[in-house]
């Protein structure tokens, strides 16, 4: 079990108040996580002592900055067990990962009539880039539906995933249901028909051990800000042959080998995909976040989140009129999306906020999922390493207050 009291002391923001006399209870970790002192200090120290542009200068500061920046890439590679750090491409966020693959691999490989397979529970980041690609190329989008229990309906998979499928991209964990999908099996099924398989790991890498070699996925994307790191840094992992075969995404400095007035050649991996001055301090901050998560242990984090999610699902189910969306705790990550009959989710979020509780309300960038459920929005509480049972109890108390206000 994680020592939440000790962990909480590492997060300065958790000691603050949402309103005077009202302590902050932060339950919006799926949208973005808070930052421990170790991350804040790594970034502060870098700016105070070491900043220079990377890969350019031969002066000492530039060398130190480059070592820290590339050292963070090594940490990411070890964290997801990438065969080599040159397969870890720095981007701004997970969203950029899908766009990069859609623009480069997609535009070079997808043709009219080809099929792209997604699921009905995708975040817009893993939907809209493929819609744009399909429209441009005349390709066809297909979707694995989800069942009433919020897990994927794989019964029709042999008809959905065929030789026509050139790309199969799906989330390892739904940001609304919390459903943890059978990623390894799905990658294998994709490869069996010759498809390239991409995994949306925005909600899995922060919360459970992820091993890209074990999964055998072709591409995998995630964001630093959901895993205790800063905003402005994300990662695309890719298999070497694929990354090497792809044209660059953005063009400019750093991504070139030689530039002539008429023509240029490209740098080696990973820099071929990293045009311009990168997010240096953000990469270093993410490296510090990975150190912090590794120290806690990703297995321990996953086990703790299952405990707290199970506790939350039981506690929430006691609130009259409350419906929880998603599978049981054993099949899901630390997310609880819910509605209360007779109260709009935005009203729920606004009222619990007065008790200092930060939750999200809306479609959570998964409009098609909500449309299928026949609702416009849900309220969502999402947990992390510092969430306590006491905080969950306070959420339940606050929701009962909401019911009283609405005279339910
Ligand atoms: N994929 C999933 C599964 C996500 O949950 C998110 C962000 C993204 C991709 C995109 O991440 P970004 O860092 O590039 O924006 N999800 C959420 C959320 O659930 N609430 O706010 C952002």
Short mmCIF file of C-alpha atoms and ligand atoms in Angstrom, two decimals:
data_model
loop_
_atom_site.label_atom_id
_atom_site.label_comp_id
_atom_site.label_asym_id
_atom_site.label_seq_id
_atom_site.Cartn_x
_atom_site.Cartn_y
_atom_site.Cartn_z
CA UNK A 1 0.00 0.00 0.00
CA UNK A 2 1.14 3.55 -0.65
CA UNK A 3 1.77 5.83 2.31
CA UNK A 4 -0.68 8.55 1.26
CA UNK A 5 0.12 10.84 4.23
CA UNK A 6 3.79 10.89 3.23
CA UNK A 7 2.93 11.26 -0.47
CA UNK A 8 0.55 14.17 0.21
CA UNK A 9 3.34 16.11 1.88
CA UNK A 10 5.20 15.99 -1.45
CA UNK A 11 2.44 17.98 -3.24
CA UNK A 12 2.44 21.66 -2.17
CA UNK A 13 -0.93 22.34 -3.81
CA UNK A 14 -2.67 19.73 -1.61
CA UNK A 15 -1.96 21.91 1.43
CA UNK A 16 -3.77 24.89 -0.12
CA UNK A 17 -7.38 25.97 0.24
CA UNK A 18 -9.91 26.15 -2.59
CA UNK A 19 -11.70 28.95 -0.70
CA UNK A 20 -10.85 30.55 2.66
CA UNK A 21 -11.20 27.80 5.28
CA UNK A 22 -12.06 25.15 2.65
CA UNK A 23 -9.19 22.75 1.92
CA UNK A 24 -8.69 21.67 -1.67
CA UNK A 25 -9.74 18.13 -2.58
CA UNK A 26 -8.36 17.46 -6.03
CA UNK A 27 -10.28 14.73 -7.87
CA UNK A 28 -9.58 15.77 -11.47
CA UNK A 29 -6.41 13.78 -12.07
CA UNK A 30 -7.56 12.28 -15.38
CA UNK A 31 -7.66 15.79 -16.85
CA UNK A 32 -4.28 16.77 -15.42
CA UNK A 33 -2.31 15.71 -12.36
CA UNK A 34 -0.71 17.90 -9.71
CA UNK A 35 3.09 18.21 -9.37
CA UNK A 36 5.29 16.98 -6.52
CA UNK A 37 8.06 19.20 -5.12
CA UNK A 38 10.66 16.99 -6.83
CA UNK A 39 9.30 17.99 -10.26
CA UNK A 40 8.90 21.68 -9.38
CA UNK A 41 12.44 21.80 -7.95
CA UNK A 42 14.02 19.98 -10.91
CA UNK A 43 12.54 22.59 -13.24
CA UNK A 44 13.42 25.49 -10.94
CA UNK A 45 17.00 24.28 -10.54
CA UNK A 46 17.39 23.84 -14.28
CA UNK A 47 16.32 27.42 -14.96
CA UNK A 48 18.43 28.81 -12.10
CA UNK A 49 21.59 26.89 -12.93
CA UNK A 50 21.68 25.10 -16.25
CA UNK A 51 19.56 26.63 -19.01
CA UNK A 52 20.89 26.92 -22.54
CA UNK A 53 19.62 25.73 -25.90
CA UNK A 54 20.28 22.05 -26.55
CA UNK A 55 22.24 20.29 -29.33
CA UNK A 56 23.73 23.59 -30.53
CA UNK A 57 26.36 25.22 -28.37
CA UNK A 58 29.76 23.82 -27.63
CA UNK A 59 29.81 25.86 -24.43
CA UNK A 60 29.54 24.10 -21.09
CA UNK A 61 25.97 25.17 -20.25
CA UNK A 62 24.62 23.87 -23.52
CA UNK A 63 26.35 20.57 -22.89
CA UNK A 64 24.86 20.30 -19.38
CA UNK A 65 21.38 21.21 -20.68
CA UNK A 66 21.70 18.68 -23.52
CA UNK A 67 22.77 15.94 -21.10
CA UNK A 68 19.83 16.60 -18.77
CA UNK A 69 17.38 16.81 -21.67
CA UNK A 70 18.61 13.63 -23.36
CA UNK A 71 18.94 11.97 -19.93
CA UNK A 72 15.19 12.51 -19.44
CA UNK A 73 14.57 10.73 -22.75
CA UNK A 74 16.57 7.75 -21.42
CA UNK A 75 14.35 7.73 -18.32
CA UNK A 76 11.21 7.60 -20.48
CA UNK A 77 12.70 4.78 -22.57
CA UNK A 78 13.43 2.72 -19.44
CA UNK A 79 10.01 3.54 -17.95
CA UNK A 80 8.10 2.09 -20.93
CA UNK A 81 10.84 -0.45 -21.76
CA UNK A 82 11.53 0.96 -25.25
CA UNK A 83 14.38 -0.93 -26.94
CA UNK A 84 16.23 2.35 -27.49
CA UNK A 85 15.77 6.00 -26.47
CA UNK A 86 15.94 7.04 -30.16
CA UNK A 87 12.42 5.57 -30.43
CA UNK A 88 11.13 8.06 -27.87
CA UNK A 89 10.02 11.20 -29.71
CA UNK A 90 9.36 14.30 -27.61
CA UNK A 91 6.12 16.05 -28.47
CA UNK A 92 3.87 18.54 -26.71
CA UNK A 93 1.25 15.99 -25.64
CA UNK A 94 -0.49 12.73 -26.59
CA UNK A 95 -2.70 14.60 -29.07
CA UNK A 96 0.35 15.55 -31.11
CA UNK A 97 1.30 11.85 -31.28
CA UNK A 98 -1.91 10.93 -33.14
CA UNK A 99 -1.54 13.91 -35.43
CA UNK A 100 2.08 13.06 -36.18
CA UNK A 101 1.24 9.47 -37.11
CA UNK A 102 -1.84 10.51 -39.12
CA UNK A 103 0.09 13.15 -41.08
CA UNK A 104 3.30 11.22 -41.72
CA UNK A 105 2.68 7.48 -41.66
CA UNK A 106 -1.01 7.95 -42.56
CA UNK A 107 -0.54 10.20 -45.57
CA UNK A 108 2.18 7.93 -46.95
CA UNK A 109 0.36 4.63 -46.39
CA UNK A 110 -3.43 5.06 -46.33
CA UNK A 111 -5.24 4.88 -49.66
CA UNK A 112 -8.84 5.09 -50.88
CA UNK A 113 -10.87 2.15 -49.61
CA UNK A 114 -8.43 1.29 -46.80
CA UNK A 115 -9.96 0.88 -43.37
CA UNK A 116 -8.98 2.48 -40.07
CA UNK A 117 -10.34 0.70 -37.01
CA UNK A 118 -11.03 2.64 -33.78
CA UNK A 119 -13.40 2.10 -30.85
CA UNK A 120 -16.51 3.95 -29.71
CA UNK A 121 -14.81 4.93 -26.45
CA UNK A 122 -11.98 7.03 -27.90
CA UNK A 123 -10.95 10.49 -26.74
CA UNK A 124 -11.29 13.02 -29.59
CA UNK A 125 -7.47 13.04 -29.86
CA UNK A 126 -7.63 9.47 -31.17
CA UNK A 127 -10.60 10.13 -33.43
CA UNK A 128 -10.45 13.51 -35.19
CA UNK A 129 -6.95 13.12 -36.76
CA UNK A 130 -8.15 9.84 -38.34
CA UNK A 131 -11.39 11.46 -39.52
CA UNK A 132 -9.35 14.13 -41.33
CA UNK A 133 -7.04 11.50 -42.82
CA UNK A 134 -9.96 9.30 -43.94
CA UNK A 135 -11.72 12.25 -45.55
CA UNK A 136 -8.60 13.32 -47.42
CA UNK A 137 -7.77 9.81 -48.65
CA UNK A 138 -11.23 8.32 -49.11
CA UNK A 139 -10.51 5.75 -46.40
CA UNK A 140 -13.20 4.17 -44.24
CA UNK A 141 -13.47 4.48 -40.44
CA UNK A 142 -14.83 1.52 -38.51
CA UNK A 143 -15.52 1.21 -34.79
CA UNK A 144 -15.51 -1.52 -32.19
CA UNK A 145 -18.67 -0.87 -30.14
CA UNK A 146 -18.83 -0.99 -26.36
CA UNK A 147 -21.33 -3.11 -24.45
CA UNK A 148 -23.71 -2.18 -21.67
CA UNK A 149 -21.04 -3.12 -19.12
CA UNK A 150 -18.72 -0.47 -20.69
CA UNK A 151 -16.23 -3.01 -22.03
CA UNK A 152 -15.47 -3.47 -25.73
CA UNK A 153 -17.75 -5.82 -27.66
CA UNK A 154 -15.20 -8.02 -29.41
CA UNK A 155 -17.76 -10.52 -30.71
CA UNK A 156 -17.70 -9.01 -34.21
CA UNK A 157 -13.94 -8.37 -34.27
CA UNK A 158 -13.24 -10.79 -37.17
CA UNK A 159 -15.57 -8.68 -39.36
CA UNK A 160 -14.21 -5.33 -38.17
CA UNK A 161 -10.52 -6.18 -38.23
CA UNK A 162 -9.66 -7.61 -41.66
CA UNK A 163 -6.97 -7.44 -44.35
CA UNK A 164 -8.55 -4.11 -45.33
CA UNK A 165 -7.61 -2.64 -41.93
CA UNK A 166 -4.38 -0.69 -42.40
CA UNK A 167 -4.42 1.02 -39.03
CA UNK A 168 -5.95 -0.01 -35.69
CA UNK A 169 -5.78 2.61 -32.94
CA UNK A 170 -7.45 2.31 -29.53
CA UNK A 171 -7.19 3.49 -25.97
CA UNK A 172 -5.53 1.29 -23.35
CA UNK A 173 -7.85 2.89 -20.79
CA UNK A 174 -11.02 4.92 -21.29
CA UNK A 175 -10.91 8.38 -19.71
CA UNK A 176 -14.67 8.20 -19.00
CA UNK A 177 -15.45 4.59 -18.11
CA UNK A 178 -11.96 3.82 -16.84
CA UNK A 179 -12.23 0.52 -18.75
CA UNK A 180 -8.81 -1.11 -19.12
CA UNK A 181 -8.85 -2.69 -22.56
CA UNK A 182 -7.06 -6.00 -23.38
CA UNK A 183 -4.26 -4.10 -25.10
CA UNK A 184 -1.81 -6.93 -25.73
CA UNK A 185 -4.51 -9.19 -27.24
CA UNK A 186 -5.81 -6.38 -29.44
CA UNK A 187 -2.30 -5.56 -30.72
CA UNK A 188 -1.84 -9.24 -31.57
CA UNK A 189 -5.19 -9.36 -33.38
CA UNK A 190 -4.21 -6.25 -35.38
CA UNK A 191 -0.89 -7.73 -36.39
CA UNK A 192 -2.56 -10.99 -37.43
CA UNK A 193 -4.27 -9.10 -40.29
CA UNK A 194 -1.21 -6.99 -41.08
CA UNK A 195 -2.47 -3.73 -39.53
CA UNK A 196 -0.24 -1.13 -37.90
CA UNK A 197 -1.39 -0.78 -34.29
CA UNK A 198 -1.31 2.42 -32.23
CA UNK A 199 -2.12 2.60 -28.51
CA UNK A 200 -3.50 5.66 -26.71
CA UNK A 201 -1.67 5.36 -23.40
CA UNK A 202 -2.61 8.81 -22.03
CA UNK A 203 -4.54 7.20 -19.15
CA UNK A 204 -2.49 4.01 -18.73
CA UNK A 205 1.17 5.08 -18.59
CA UNK A 206 0.51 7.36 -15.56
CA UNK A 207 -1.29 4.63 -13.59
CA UNK A 208 0.05 1.14 -14.35
CA UNK A 209 3.19 -0.57 -15.64
CA UNK A 210 3.41 -0.30 -19.43
CA UNK A 211 5.98 -2.28 -21.44
CA UNK A 212 5.97 -1.42 -25.15
CA UNK A 213 8.03 -4.49 -26.07
CA UNK A 214 5.66 -6.80 -24.25
CA UNK A 215 2.64 -5.09 -25.86
CA UNK A 216 4.44 -5.21 -29.23
CA UNK A 217 2.51 -2.08 -30.34
CA UNK A 218 3.78 -0.12 -33.35
CA UNK A 219 3.05 3.33 -31.90
CA UNK A 220 2.09 4.50 -28.41
CA UNK A 221 1.41 8.06 -27.22
CA UNK A 222 1.02 9.73 -23.81
CA UNK A 223 1.25 13.11 -22.06
CA UNK A 224 3.58 14.25 -19.27
CA UNK A 225 1.04 16.43 -17.48
CA UNK A 226 -1.19 13.48 -16.50
CA UNK A 227 1.72 11.67 -14.79
CA UNK A 228 2.94 14.33 -12.32
CA UNK A 229 5.04 16.05 -14.99
CA UNK A 230 4.59 19.50 -16.51
CA UNK A 231 2.38 20.56 -19.41
CA UNK A 232 3.96 21.00 -22.85
CA UNK A 233 5.69 17.63 -23.00
CA UNK A 234 4.42 14.34 -24.40
CA UNK A 235 5.84 11.22 -25.96
CA UNK A 236 5.39 9.20 -29.11
CA UNK A 237 7.03 5.77 -29.02
CA UNK A 238 7.38 3.97 -32.35
CA UNK A 239 8.98 0.88 -33.82
CA UNK A 240 12.26 1.78 -35.48
CA UNK A 241 11.48 0.51 -39.02
CA UNK A 242 8.25 2.50 -39.06
CA UNK A 243 9.76 5.71 -37.69
CA UNK A 244 12.62 5.45 -40.17
CA UNK A 245 10.29 4.89 -43.10
CA UNK A 246 8.15 7.93 -42.25
CA UNK A 247 8.68 11.44 -43.61
CA UNK A 248 9.17 14.24 -41.03
CA UNK A 249 6.16 16.00 -39.47
CA UNK A 250 7.32 19.57 -38.79
CA UNK A 251 10.33 21.04 -40.58
CA UNK A 252 13.00 23.49 -39.45
CA UNK A 253 16.04 23.42 -37.19
CA UNK A 254 17.30 20.29 -35.40
CA UNK A 255 15.40 17.84 -37.66
CA UNK A 256 17.86 18.22 -40.58
CA UNK A 257 21.24 16.78 -41.45
CA UNK A 258 22.18 19.01 -44.41
CA UNK A 259 20.25 21.92 -45.83
CA UNK A 260 20.67 23.34 -49.31
CA UNK A 261 18.64 26.16 -50.77
CA UNK A 262 16.58 23.70 -52.81
CA UNK A 263 16.73 20.46 -50.87
CA UNK A 264 17.54 19.04 -47.42
CA UNK A 265 18.22 15.69 -45.76
CA UNK A 266 16.87 14.54 -42.41
CA UNK A 267 18.51 13.97 -39.07
CA UNK A 268 18.60 10.56 -37.36
CA UNK A 269 15.88 9.38 -34.96
CA UNK A 270 14.52 10.79 -32.73
CA UNK A 271 15.49 14.32 -33.86
CA UNK A 272 14.00 13.86 -37.35
CA UNK A 273 10.61 14.47 -35.70
CA UNK A 274 11.71 17.27 -33.37
CA UNK A 275 11.84 20.54 -35.32
CA UNK A 276 12.84 23.74 -33.56
CA UNK A 277 13.90 24.44 -29.98
CA UNK A 278 12.18 21.74 -27.92
CA UNK A 279 10.44 21.78 -24.52
CA UNK A 280 13.71 21.42 -22.60
CA UNK A 281 12.70 22.15 -19.00
CA UNK A 282 9.44 20.25 -19.52
CA UNK A 283 11.35 17.12 -20.58
CA UNK A 284 13.57 17.46 -17.51
CA UNK A 285 10.48 17.89 -15.30
CA UNK A 286 8.95 14.75 -16.80
CA UNK A 287 12.21 12.92 -16.05
CA UNK A 288 11.85 13.95 -12.38
CA UNK A 289 8.20 12.78 -12.41
CA UNK A 290 9.30 9.40 -13.73
CA UNK A 291 11.88 9.13 -10.94
CA UNK A 292 9.12 9.87 -8.43
CA UNK A 293 6.66 7.34 -9.91
CA UNK A 294 9.40 4.70 -10.18
CA UNK A 295 10.30 5.21 -6.52
CA UNK A 296 6.66 4.57 -5.55
CA UNK A 297 6.52 1.60 -7.95
CA UNK A 298 3.99 1.38 -10.78
CA UNK A 299 2.65 -1.95 -9.46
CA UNK A 300 2.02 -0.34 -6.07
CA UNK A 301 0.36 2.66 -7.73
CA UNK A 302 -1.93 0.42 -9.75
CA UNK A 303 -2.85 -1.67 -6.69
CA UNK A 304 -3.55 1.45 -4.60
CA UNK A 305 -5.74 2.95 -7.31
CA UNK A 306 -7.75 -0.25 -7.54
CA UNK A 307 -8.30 -0.07 -3.78
CA UNK A 308 -9.36 3.59 -3.80
CA UNK A 309 -11.56 3.11 -6.90
CA UNK A 310 -13.29 0.14 -5.36
CA UNK A 311 -13.85 2.19 -2.18
CA UNK A 312 -15.21 5.11 -4.23
CA UNK A 313 -17.55 2.97 -6.33
CA UNK A 314 -19.05 1.44 -3.18
CA UNK A 315 -19.37 4.79 -1.42
CA UNK A 316 -20.90 6.51 -4.47
CA UNK A 317 -23.40 3.70 -4.99
CA UNK A 318 -24.93 4.64 -1.60
CA UNK A 319 -25.99 8.03 -2.98
CA UNK A 320 -29.68 7.72 -4.02
CA UNK A 321 -30.32 8.41 -7.72
CA UNK A 322 -26.63 8.17 -8.64
CA UNK A 323 -25.62 6.13 -11.71
CA UNK A 324 -21.99 5.13 -12.21
CA UNK A 325 -20.72 4.48 -15.74
CA UNK A 326 -18.01 1.91 -16.33
CA UNK A 327 -17.09 -1.63 -15.34
CA UNK A 328 -16.38 -2.88 -11.77
CA UNK A 329 -13.15 -1.68 -10.08
CA UNK A 330 -11.21 -4.82 -11.01
CA UNK A 331 -11.56 -3.97 -14.71
CA UNK A 332 -10.96 -0.25 -14.49
CA UNK A 333 -8.53 2.48 -13.59
CA UNK A 334 -9.07 5.30 -11.10
CA UNK A 335 -12.00 7.05 -12.72
CA UNK A 336 -15.64 7.30 -11.63
CA UNK A 337 -17.99 8.97 -14.11
CA UNK A 338 -21.52 9.41 -12.82
CA UNK A 339 -24.81 11.24 -13.09
CA UNK A 340 -27.44 12.05 -10.46
CA UNK A 341 -31.03 11.86 -11.61
CA UNK A 342 -32.52 15.34 -11.71
CA UNK A 343 -29.24 17.32 -11.53
CA UNK A 344 -27.14 18.45 -14.49
CA UNK A 345 -23.49 17.32 -14.17
CA UNK A 346 -22.34 20.95 -14.45
CA UNK A 347 -24.49 21.83 -11.43
CA UNK A 348 -22.96 18.88 -9.53
CA UNK A 349 -19.42 20.06 -10.32
CA UNK A 350 -20.24 23.66 -9.43
CA UNK A 351 -21.82 22.75 -6.09
CA UNK A 352 -19.14 20.29 -4.93
CA UNK A 353 -16.56 22.94 -5.88
CA UNK A 354 -18.02 25.10 -3.08
CA UNK A 355 -16.88 22.31 -0.73
CA UNK A 356 -13.39 22.60 -2.24
CA UNK A 357 -13.79 19.49 -4.40
CA UNK A 358 -12.45 19.67 -7.95
CA UNK A 359 -14.17 17.21 -10.32
CA UNK A 360 -14.81 17.51 -14.02
CA UNK A 361 -18.18 17.71 -15.74
CA UNK A 362 -18.94 17.55 -19.45
CA UNK A 363 -18.24 15.15 -22.30
CA UNK A 364 -14.54 14.77 -21.34
CA UNK A 365 -13.60 15.00 -25.05
CA UNK A 366 -15.56 11.80 -25.70
CA UNK A 367 -18.76 13.07 -27.31
CA UNK A 368 -19.55 9.90 -29.32
CA UNK A 369 -19.34 7.81 -26.12
CA UNK A 370 -21.84 10.09 -24.37
CA UNK A 371 -24.10 10.17 -27.43
CA UNK A 372 -24.31 6.37 -27.37
CA UNK A 373 -25.21 6.48 -23.67
CA UNK A 374 -27.96 8.96 -24.59
CA UNK A 375 -26.62 11.68 -22.28
CA UNK A 376 -24.83 14.96 -23.00
CA UNK A 377 -22.51 14.89 -20.03
CA UNK A 378 -21.29 13.11 -16.91
CA UNK A 379 -19.60 14.27 -13.73
CA UNK A 380 -16.23 12.57 -13.21
CA UNK A 381 -14.05 12.07 -10.15
CA UNK A 382 -10.57 10.74 -10.91
CA UNK A 383 -7.93 9.56 -8.47
CA UNK A 384 -4.18 9.33 -8.10
CA UNK A 385 -1.46 8.35 -5.62
CA UNK A 386 -2.48 11.01 -3.07
CA UNK A 387 -6.25 10.36 -3.02
CA UNK A 388 -7.55 9.26 0.39
CA UNK A 389 -10.72 7.47 1.54
CA UNK A 390 -11.44 10.60 3.59
CA UNK A 391 -11.51 12.68 0.39
CA UNK A 392 -13.90 10.18 -1.20
CA UNK A 393 -16.14 10.37 1.90
CA UNK A 394 -16.17 14.18 1.61
CA UNK A 395 -17.23 13.87 -2.05
CA UNK A 396 -20.12 11.62 -1.04
CA UNK A 397 -21.16 14.05 1.73
CA UNK A 398 -21.03 16.89 -0.75
CA UNK A 399 -23.13 14.96 -3.29
CA UNK A 400 -25.75 14.36 -0.60
CA UNK A 401 -25.74 18.13 0.00
CA UNK A 402 -26.33 18.60 -3.76
CA UNK A 403 -29.36 16.30 -3.52
CA UNK A 404 -30.74 18.29 -0.60
CA UNK A 405 -30.30 21.58 -2.50
CA UNK A 406 -32.22 20.09 -5.42
CA UNK A 407 -34.82 18.68 -2.96
CA UNK A 408 -34.30 15.15 -4.27
N1 LIG B 1 -6.32 10.20 -24.79
C1 LIG B 1 -6.96 10.02 -23.62
C2 LIG B 1 -7.47 8.66 -23.27
C3 LIG B 1 -7.13 11.10 -22.75
O1 LIG B 1 -7.75 10.92 -21.60
C4 LIG B 1 -6.64 12.38 -23.13
C5 LIG B 1 -6.85 13.60 -22.26
C6 LIG B 1 -5.94 12.49 -24.35
C7 LIG B 1 -5.82 11.39 -25.15
C8 LIG B 1 -5.34 13.77 -24.80
O2 LIG B 1 -4.33 14.19 -23.95
P1 LIG B 1 -3.65 15.61 -24.20
O3 LIG B 1 -2.68 15.74 -23.07
O4 LIG B 1 -3.00 15.53 -25.52
O5 LIG B 1 -4.75 16.62 -24.15
N2 LIG B 1 -7.97 13.51 -21.43
C9 LIG B 1 -8.55 14.50 -20.74
C10 LIG B 1 -9.62 14.27 -19.87
O6 LIG B 1 -10.11 13.18 -19.66
N3 LIG B 1 -9.99 15.43 -19.31
O7 LIG B 1 -9.19 16.40 -19.79
C11 LIG B 1 -8.30 15.83 -20.69
#
